[in-house]
Coordinates of N, CA and C in Angstrom, one line a residue:
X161 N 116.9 103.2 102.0 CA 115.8 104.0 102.5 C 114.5 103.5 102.1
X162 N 113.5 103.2 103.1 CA 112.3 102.9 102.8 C 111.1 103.9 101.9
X163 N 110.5 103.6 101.0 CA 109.1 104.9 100.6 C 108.4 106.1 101.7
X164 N 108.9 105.5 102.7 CA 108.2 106.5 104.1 C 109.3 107.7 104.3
X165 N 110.2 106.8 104.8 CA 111.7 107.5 104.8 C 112.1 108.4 103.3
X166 N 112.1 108.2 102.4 CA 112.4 109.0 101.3 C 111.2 110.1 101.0
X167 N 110.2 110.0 101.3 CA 108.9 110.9 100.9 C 109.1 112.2 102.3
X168 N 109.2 111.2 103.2 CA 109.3 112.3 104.6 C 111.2 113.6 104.3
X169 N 111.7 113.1 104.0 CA 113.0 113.7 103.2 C 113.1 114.5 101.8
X170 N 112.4 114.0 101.3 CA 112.1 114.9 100.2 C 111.0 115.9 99.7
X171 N 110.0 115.4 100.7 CA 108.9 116.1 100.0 C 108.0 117.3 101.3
X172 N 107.9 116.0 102.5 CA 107.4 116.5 103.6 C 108.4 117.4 104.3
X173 N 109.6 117.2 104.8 CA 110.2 117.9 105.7 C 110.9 119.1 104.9
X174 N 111.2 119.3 103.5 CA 111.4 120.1 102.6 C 110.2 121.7 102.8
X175 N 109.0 120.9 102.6 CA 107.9 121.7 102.7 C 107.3 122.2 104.1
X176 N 108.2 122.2 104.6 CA 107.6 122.2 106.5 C 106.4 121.2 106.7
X177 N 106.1 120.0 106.3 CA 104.6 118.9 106.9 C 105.1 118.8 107.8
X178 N 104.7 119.0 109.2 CA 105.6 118.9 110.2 C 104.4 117.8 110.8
X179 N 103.3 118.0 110.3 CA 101.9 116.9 110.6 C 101.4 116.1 109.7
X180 N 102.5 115.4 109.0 CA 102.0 114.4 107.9 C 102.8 113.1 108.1
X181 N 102.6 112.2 107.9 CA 103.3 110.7 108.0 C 102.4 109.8 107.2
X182 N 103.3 108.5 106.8 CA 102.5 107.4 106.2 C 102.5 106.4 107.5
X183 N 102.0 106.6 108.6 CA 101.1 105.7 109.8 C 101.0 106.6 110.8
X184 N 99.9 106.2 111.6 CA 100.0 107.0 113.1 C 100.9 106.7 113.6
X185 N 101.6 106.1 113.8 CA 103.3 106.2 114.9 C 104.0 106.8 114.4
X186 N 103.6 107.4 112.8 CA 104.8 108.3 112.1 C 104.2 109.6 112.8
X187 N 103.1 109.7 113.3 CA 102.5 111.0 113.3 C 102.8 111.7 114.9
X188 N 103.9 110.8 115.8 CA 104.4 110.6 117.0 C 103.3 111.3 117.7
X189 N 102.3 110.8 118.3 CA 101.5 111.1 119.2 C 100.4 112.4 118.5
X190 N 100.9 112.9 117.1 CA 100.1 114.4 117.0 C 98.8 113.5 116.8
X191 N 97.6 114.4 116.7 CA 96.1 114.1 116.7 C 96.1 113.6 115.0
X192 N 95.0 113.1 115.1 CA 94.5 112.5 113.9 C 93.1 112.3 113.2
X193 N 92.8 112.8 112.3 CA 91.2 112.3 112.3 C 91.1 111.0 112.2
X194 N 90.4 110.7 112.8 CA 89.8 109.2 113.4 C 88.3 108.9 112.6
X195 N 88.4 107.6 111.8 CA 87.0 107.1 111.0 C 86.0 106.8 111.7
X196 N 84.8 106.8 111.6 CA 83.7 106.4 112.1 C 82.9 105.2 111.0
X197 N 82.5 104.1 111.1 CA 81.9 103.1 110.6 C 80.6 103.1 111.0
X198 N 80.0 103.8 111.9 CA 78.8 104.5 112.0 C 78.8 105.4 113.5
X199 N 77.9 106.2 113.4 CA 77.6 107.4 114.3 C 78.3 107.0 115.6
X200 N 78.5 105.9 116.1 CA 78.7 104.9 117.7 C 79.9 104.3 117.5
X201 N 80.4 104.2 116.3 CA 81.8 103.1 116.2 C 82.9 103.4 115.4
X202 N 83.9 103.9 116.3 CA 85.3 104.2 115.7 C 85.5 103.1 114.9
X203 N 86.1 103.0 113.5 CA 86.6 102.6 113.0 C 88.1 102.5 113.1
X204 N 88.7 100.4 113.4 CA 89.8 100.1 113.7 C 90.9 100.1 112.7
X205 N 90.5 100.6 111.1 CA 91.0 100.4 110.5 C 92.0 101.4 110.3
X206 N 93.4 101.0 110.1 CA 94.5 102.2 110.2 C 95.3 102.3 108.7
X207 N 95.0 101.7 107.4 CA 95.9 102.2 106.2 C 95.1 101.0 105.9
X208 N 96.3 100.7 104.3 CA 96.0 99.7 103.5 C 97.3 98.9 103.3
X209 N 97.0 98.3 102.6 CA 99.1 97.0 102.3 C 98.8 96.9 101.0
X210 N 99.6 97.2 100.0 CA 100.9 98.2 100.6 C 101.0 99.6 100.6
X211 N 101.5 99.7 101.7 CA 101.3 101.1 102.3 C 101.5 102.5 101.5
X212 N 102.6 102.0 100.5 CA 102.7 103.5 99.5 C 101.6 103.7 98.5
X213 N 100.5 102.5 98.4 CA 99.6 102.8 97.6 C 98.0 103.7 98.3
X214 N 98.6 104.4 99.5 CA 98.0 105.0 100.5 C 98.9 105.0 101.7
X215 N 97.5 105.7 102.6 CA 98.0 106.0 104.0 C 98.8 107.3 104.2
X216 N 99.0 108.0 103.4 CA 99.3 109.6 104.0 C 98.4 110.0 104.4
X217 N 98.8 110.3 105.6 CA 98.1 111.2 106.6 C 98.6 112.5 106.6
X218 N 97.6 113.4 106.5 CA 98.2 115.0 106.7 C 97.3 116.0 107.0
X219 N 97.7 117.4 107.8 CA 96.6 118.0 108.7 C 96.3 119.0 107.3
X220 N 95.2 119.6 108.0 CA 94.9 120.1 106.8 C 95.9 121.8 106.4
X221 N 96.3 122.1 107.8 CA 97.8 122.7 107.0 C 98.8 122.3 106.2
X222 N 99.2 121.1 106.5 CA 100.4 120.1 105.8 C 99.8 120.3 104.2
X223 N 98.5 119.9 104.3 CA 98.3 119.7 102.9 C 97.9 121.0 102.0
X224 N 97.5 121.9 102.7 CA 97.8 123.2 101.7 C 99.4 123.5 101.5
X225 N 100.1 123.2 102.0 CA 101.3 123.3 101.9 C 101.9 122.4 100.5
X226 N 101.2 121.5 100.7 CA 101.7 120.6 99.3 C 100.7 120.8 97.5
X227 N 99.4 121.6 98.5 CA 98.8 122.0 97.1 C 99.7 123.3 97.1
X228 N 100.2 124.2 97.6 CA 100.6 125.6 97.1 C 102.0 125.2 96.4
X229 N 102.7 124.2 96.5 CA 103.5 123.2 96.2 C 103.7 122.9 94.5
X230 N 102.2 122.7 94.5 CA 102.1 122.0 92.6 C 101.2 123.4 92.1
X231 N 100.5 124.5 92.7 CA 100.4 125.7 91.8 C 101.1 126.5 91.7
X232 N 102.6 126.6 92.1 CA 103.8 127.2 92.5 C 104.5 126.4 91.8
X233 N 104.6 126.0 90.6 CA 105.5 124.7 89.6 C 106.5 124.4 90.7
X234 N 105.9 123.7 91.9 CA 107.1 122.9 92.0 C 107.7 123.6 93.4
X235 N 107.9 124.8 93.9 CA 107.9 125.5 94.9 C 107.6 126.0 96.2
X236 N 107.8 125.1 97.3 CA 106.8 125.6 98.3 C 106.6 127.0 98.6
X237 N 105.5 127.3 99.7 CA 105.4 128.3 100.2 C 106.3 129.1 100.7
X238 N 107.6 128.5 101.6 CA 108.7 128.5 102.2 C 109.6 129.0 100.9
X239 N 109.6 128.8 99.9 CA 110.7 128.8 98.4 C 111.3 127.6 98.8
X240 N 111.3 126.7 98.7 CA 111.9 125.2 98.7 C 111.1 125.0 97.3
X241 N 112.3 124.6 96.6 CA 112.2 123.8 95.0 C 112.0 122.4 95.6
X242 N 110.5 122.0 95.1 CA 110.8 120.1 95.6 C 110.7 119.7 94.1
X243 N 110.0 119.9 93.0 CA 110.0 119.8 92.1 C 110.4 120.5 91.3
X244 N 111.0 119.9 89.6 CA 110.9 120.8 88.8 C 109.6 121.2 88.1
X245 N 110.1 122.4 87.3 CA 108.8 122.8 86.6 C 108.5 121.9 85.6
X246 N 109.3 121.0 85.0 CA 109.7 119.9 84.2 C 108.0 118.9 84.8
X247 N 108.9 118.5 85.6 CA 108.0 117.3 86.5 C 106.5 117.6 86.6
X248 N 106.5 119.5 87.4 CA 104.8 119.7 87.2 C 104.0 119.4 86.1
X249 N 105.0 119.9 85.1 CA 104.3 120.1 83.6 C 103.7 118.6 83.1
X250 N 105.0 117.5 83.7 CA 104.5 116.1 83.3 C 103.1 115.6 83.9
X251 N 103.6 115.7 85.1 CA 102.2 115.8 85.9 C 100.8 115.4 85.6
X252 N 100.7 117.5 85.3 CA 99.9 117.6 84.8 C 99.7 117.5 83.4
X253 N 99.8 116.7 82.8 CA 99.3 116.8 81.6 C 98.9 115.2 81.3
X254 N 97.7 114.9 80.0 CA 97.6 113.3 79.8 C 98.7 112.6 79.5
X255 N 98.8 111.3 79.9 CA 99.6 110.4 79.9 C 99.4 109.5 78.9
X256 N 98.2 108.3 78.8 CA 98.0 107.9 78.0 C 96.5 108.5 77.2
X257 N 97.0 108.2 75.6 CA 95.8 108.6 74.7 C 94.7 107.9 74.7
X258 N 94.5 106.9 75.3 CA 93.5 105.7 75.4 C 92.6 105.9 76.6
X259 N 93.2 106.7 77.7 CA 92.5 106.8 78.6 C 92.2 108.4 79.3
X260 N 91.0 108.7 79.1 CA 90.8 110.4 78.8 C 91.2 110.7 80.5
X261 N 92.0 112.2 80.4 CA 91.9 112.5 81.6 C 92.8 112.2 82.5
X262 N 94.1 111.3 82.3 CA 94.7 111.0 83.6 C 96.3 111.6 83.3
X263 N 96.6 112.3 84.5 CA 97.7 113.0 84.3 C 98.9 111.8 85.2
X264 N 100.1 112.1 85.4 CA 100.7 111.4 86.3 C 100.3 111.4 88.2
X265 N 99.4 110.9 88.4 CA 99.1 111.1 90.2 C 97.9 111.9 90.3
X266 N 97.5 112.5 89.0 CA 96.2 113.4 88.8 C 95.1 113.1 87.4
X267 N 94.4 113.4 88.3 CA 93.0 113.4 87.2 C 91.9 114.5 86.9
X268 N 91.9 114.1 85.4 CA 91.3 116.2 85.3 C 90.0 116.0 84.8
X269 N 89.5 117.0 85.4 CA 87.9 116.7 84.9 C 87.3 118.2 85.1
X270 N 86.2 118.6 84.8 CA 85.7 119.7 84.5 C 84.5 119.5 85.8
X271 N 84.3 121.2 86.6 CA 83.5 121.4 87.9 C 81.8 121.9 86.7
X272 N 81.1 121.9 87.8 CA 79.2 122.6 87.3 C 79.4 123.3 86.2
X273 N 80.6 124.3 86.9 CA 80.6 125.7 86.1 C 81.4 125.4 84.8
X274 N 82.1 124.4 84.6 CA 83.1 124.3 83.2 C 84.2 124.4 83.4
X275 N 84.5 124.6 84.8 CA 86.0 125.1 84.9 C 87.3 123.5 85.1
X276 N 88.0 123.7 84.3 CA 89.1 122.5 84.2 C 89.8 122.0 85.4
X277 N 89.7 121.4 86.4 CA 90.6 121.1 87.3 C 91.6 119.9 87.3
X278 N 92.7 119.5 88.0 CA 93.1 118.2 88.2 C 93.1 118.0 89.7
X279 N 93.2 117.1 89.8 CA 92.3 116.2 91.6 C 93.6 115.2 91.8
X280 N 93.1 114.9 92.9 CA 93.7 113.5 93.6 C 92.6 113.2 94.4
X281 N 92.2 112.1 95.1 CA 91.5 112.1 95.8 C 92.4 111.4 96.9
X282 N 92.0 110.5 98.0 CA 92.8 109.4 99.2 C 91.5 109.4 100.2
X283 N 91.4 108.0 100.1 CA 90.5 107.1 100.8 C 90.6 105.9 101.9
X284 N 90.8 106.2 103.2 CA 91.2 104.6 103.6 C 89.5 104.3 103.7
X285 N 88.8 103.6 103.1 CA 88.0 102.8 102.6 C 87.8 102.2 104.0
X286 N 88.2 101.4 104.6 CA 87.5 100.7 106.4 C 87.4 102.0 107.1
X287 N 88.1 102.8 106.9 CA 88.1 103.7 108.1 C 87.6 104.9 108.1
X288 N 86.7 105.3 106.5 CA 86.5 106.2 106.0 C 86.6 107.8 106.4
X289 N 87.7 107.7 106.0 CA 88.2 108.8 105.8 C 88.4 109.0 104.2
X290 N 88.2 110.5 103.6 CA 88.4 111.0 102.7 C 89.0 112.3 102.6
X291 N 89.8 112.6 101.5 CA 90.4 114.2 101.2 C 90.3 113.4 99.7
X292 N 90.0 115.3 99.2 CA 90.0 115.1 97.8 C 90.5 116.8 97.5
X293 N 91.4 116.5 96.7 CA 92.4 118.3 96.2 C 92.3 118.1 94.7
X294 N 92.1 119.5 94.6 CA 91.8 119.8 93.3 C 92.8 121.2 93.2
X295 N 93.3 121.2 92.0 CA 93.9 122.8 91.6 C 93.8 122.9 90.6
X296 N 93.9 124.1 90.1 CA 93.3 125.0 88.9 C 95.1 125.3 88.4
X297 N 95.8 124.9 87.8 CA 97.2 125.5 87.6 C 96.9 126.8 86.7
X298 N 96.1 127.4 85.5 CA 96.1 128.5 85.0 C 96.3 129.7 85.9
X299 N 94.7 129.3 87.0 CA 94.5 130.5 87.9 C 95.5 130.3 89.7
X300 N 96.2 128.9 89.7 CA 97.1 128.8 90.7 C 96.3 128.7 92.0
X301 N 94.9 128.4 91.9 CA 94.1 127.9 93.1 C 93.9 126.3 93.5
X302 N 93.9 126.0 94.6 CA 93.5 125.0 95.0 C 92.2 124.7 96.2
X303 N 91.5 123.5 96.1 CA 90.8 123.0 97.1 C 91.2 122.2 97.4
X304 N 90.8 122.0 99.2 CA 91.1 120.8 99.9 C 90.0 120.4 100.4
X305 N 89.2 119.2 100.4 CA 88.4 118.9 101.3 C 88.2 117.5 102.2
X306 N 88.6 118.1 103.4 CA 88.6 116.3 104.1 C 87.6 116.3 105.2
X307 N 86.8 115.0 105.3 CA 85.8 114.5 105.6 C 85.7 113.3 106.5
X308 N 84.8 112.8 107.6 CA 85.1 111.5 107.5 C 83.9 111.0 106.8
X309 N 83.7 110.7 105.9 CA 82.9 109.5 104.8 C 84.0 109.2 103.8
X310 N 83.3 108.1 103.2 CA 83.8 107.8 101.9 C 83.6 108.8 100.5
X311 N 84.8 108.9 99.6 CA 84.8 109.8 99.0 C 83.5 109.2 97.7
X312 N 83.1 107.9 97.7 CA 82.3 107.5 96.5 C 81.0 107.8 96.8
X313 N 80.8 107.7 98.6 CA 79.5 108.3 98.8 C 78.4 109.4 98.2
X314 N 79.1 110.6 98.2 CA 78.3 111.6 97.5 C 79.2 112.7 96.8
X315 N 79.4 111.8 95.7 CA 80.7 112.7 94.4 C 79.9 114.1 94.1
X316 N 78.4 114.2 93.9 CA 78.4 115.4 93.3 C 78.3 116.3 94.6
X317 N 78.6 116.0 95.9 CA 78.2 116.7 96.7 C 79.4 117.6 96.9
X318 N 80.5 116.6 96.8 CA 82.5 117.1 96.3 C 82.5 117.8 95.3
X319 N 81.7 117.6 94.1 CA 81.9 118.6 92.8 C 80.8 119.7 93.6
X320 N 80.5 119.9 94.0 CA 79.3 121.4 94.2 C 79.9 121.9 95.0
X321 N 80.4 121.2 96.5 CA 81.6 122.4 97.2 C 82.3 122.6 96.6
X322 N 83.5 122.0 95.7 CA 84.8 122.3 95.1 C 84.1 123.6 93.9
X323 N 82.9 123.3 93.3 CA 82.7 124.5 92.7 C 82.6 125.7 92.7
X324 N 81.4 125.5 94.3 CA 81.1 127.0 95.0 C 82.4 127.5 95.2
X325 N 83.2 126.6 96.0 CA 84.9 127.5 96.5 C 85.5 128.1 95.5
X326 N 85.3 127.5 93.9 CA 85.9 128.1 93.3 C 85.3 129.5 92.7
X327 N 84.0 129.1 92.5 CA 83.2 130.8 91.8 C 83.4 132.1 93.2
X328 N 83.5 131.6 94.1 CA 83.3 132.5 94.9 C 85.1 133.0 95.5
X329 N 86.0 132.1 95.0 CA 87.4 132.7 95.3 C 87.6 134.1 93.8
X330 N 87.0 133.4 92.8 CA 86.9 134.2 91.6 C 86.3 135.9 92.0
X331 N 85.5 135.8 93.0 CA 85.1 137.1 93.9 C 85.5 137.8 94.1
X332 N 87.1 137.0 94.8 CA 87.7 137.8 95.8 C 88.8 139.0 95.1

């Protein structure tokens, strides 16, 4: 079994992504956000090599389905166990002491307001496209935000929405 094939089996079709694949031909014809290289020019760029070090694509349903996924230890929305609580826990937590901040696939850092999140970000870099997820495991929230720029373009502009969404879900 390939990394495409095993991820689409265990993680995506488990969780209902019924709109996620690692290429557009995985995505059989569904729509796709498409990069722009400036205001007039699609960008031709379609992933990176090698491919498991990117290139998931997912709609922005798919992917709240995978953040409600890891604030649910491990549980989809559906009740599909994809993880253990084991594995969340590893996750999230630091990995090495030398280097502040990095969990297994996540990285945690603190929003305006102080509040502790862990992130992922995913960038195809030619084709700029960006999503960047953040979740809060205490309070069991997440943000998604996808874009077409690059995610290094304007970081604090990502920390000030991801913040606002969170002071103001604290509202609700």
């Amino acid at each position: 079994t390939d990394f495409a094939a095993f991820v689409r089996s265990t993680i995506l079709n488990p969780l209902g992504m019924t709109r996620s694949g690692h290429s557009i031909t995985s995505l059989n014809g569904q729509t796709h956000a498409q990069g722009w290289l400036n205001l007039s020019t699609p960008s031709p760029f379609n992933g990176v090599n090698p491919y498991p070090a990117g290139n998931l694509r997912a709609s922005a349903n798919d992917l709240a389905k995978f953040m409600i996924m890891w604030t649910n230890g491990g549980v989809g929305a559906n009740g599909t166990r994809v993880l253990s609580q084991a594995s969340v826990d590893y996750a999230l937590t630091q990995q090495n002491s030398t280097i502040s901040g990095f969990g297994f696939f996540w990285q945690r850092r603190a929003t305006e307001s102080g509040r502790w999140l862990w992130g992922h970000d995913g960038l195809l870099q030619a084709s700029a496209t960006c999503t960047v997820l953040t979740i809060d495991p205490a309070t069991r929230e997440g943000v998604a935000i996808m874009v077409n720029g690059k995610c290094g373009d304007t970081p604090a502009l990502f920390t000030a929405i991801e913040d606002r969404v969170y002071r103001t879900m604290q509202t609700l």
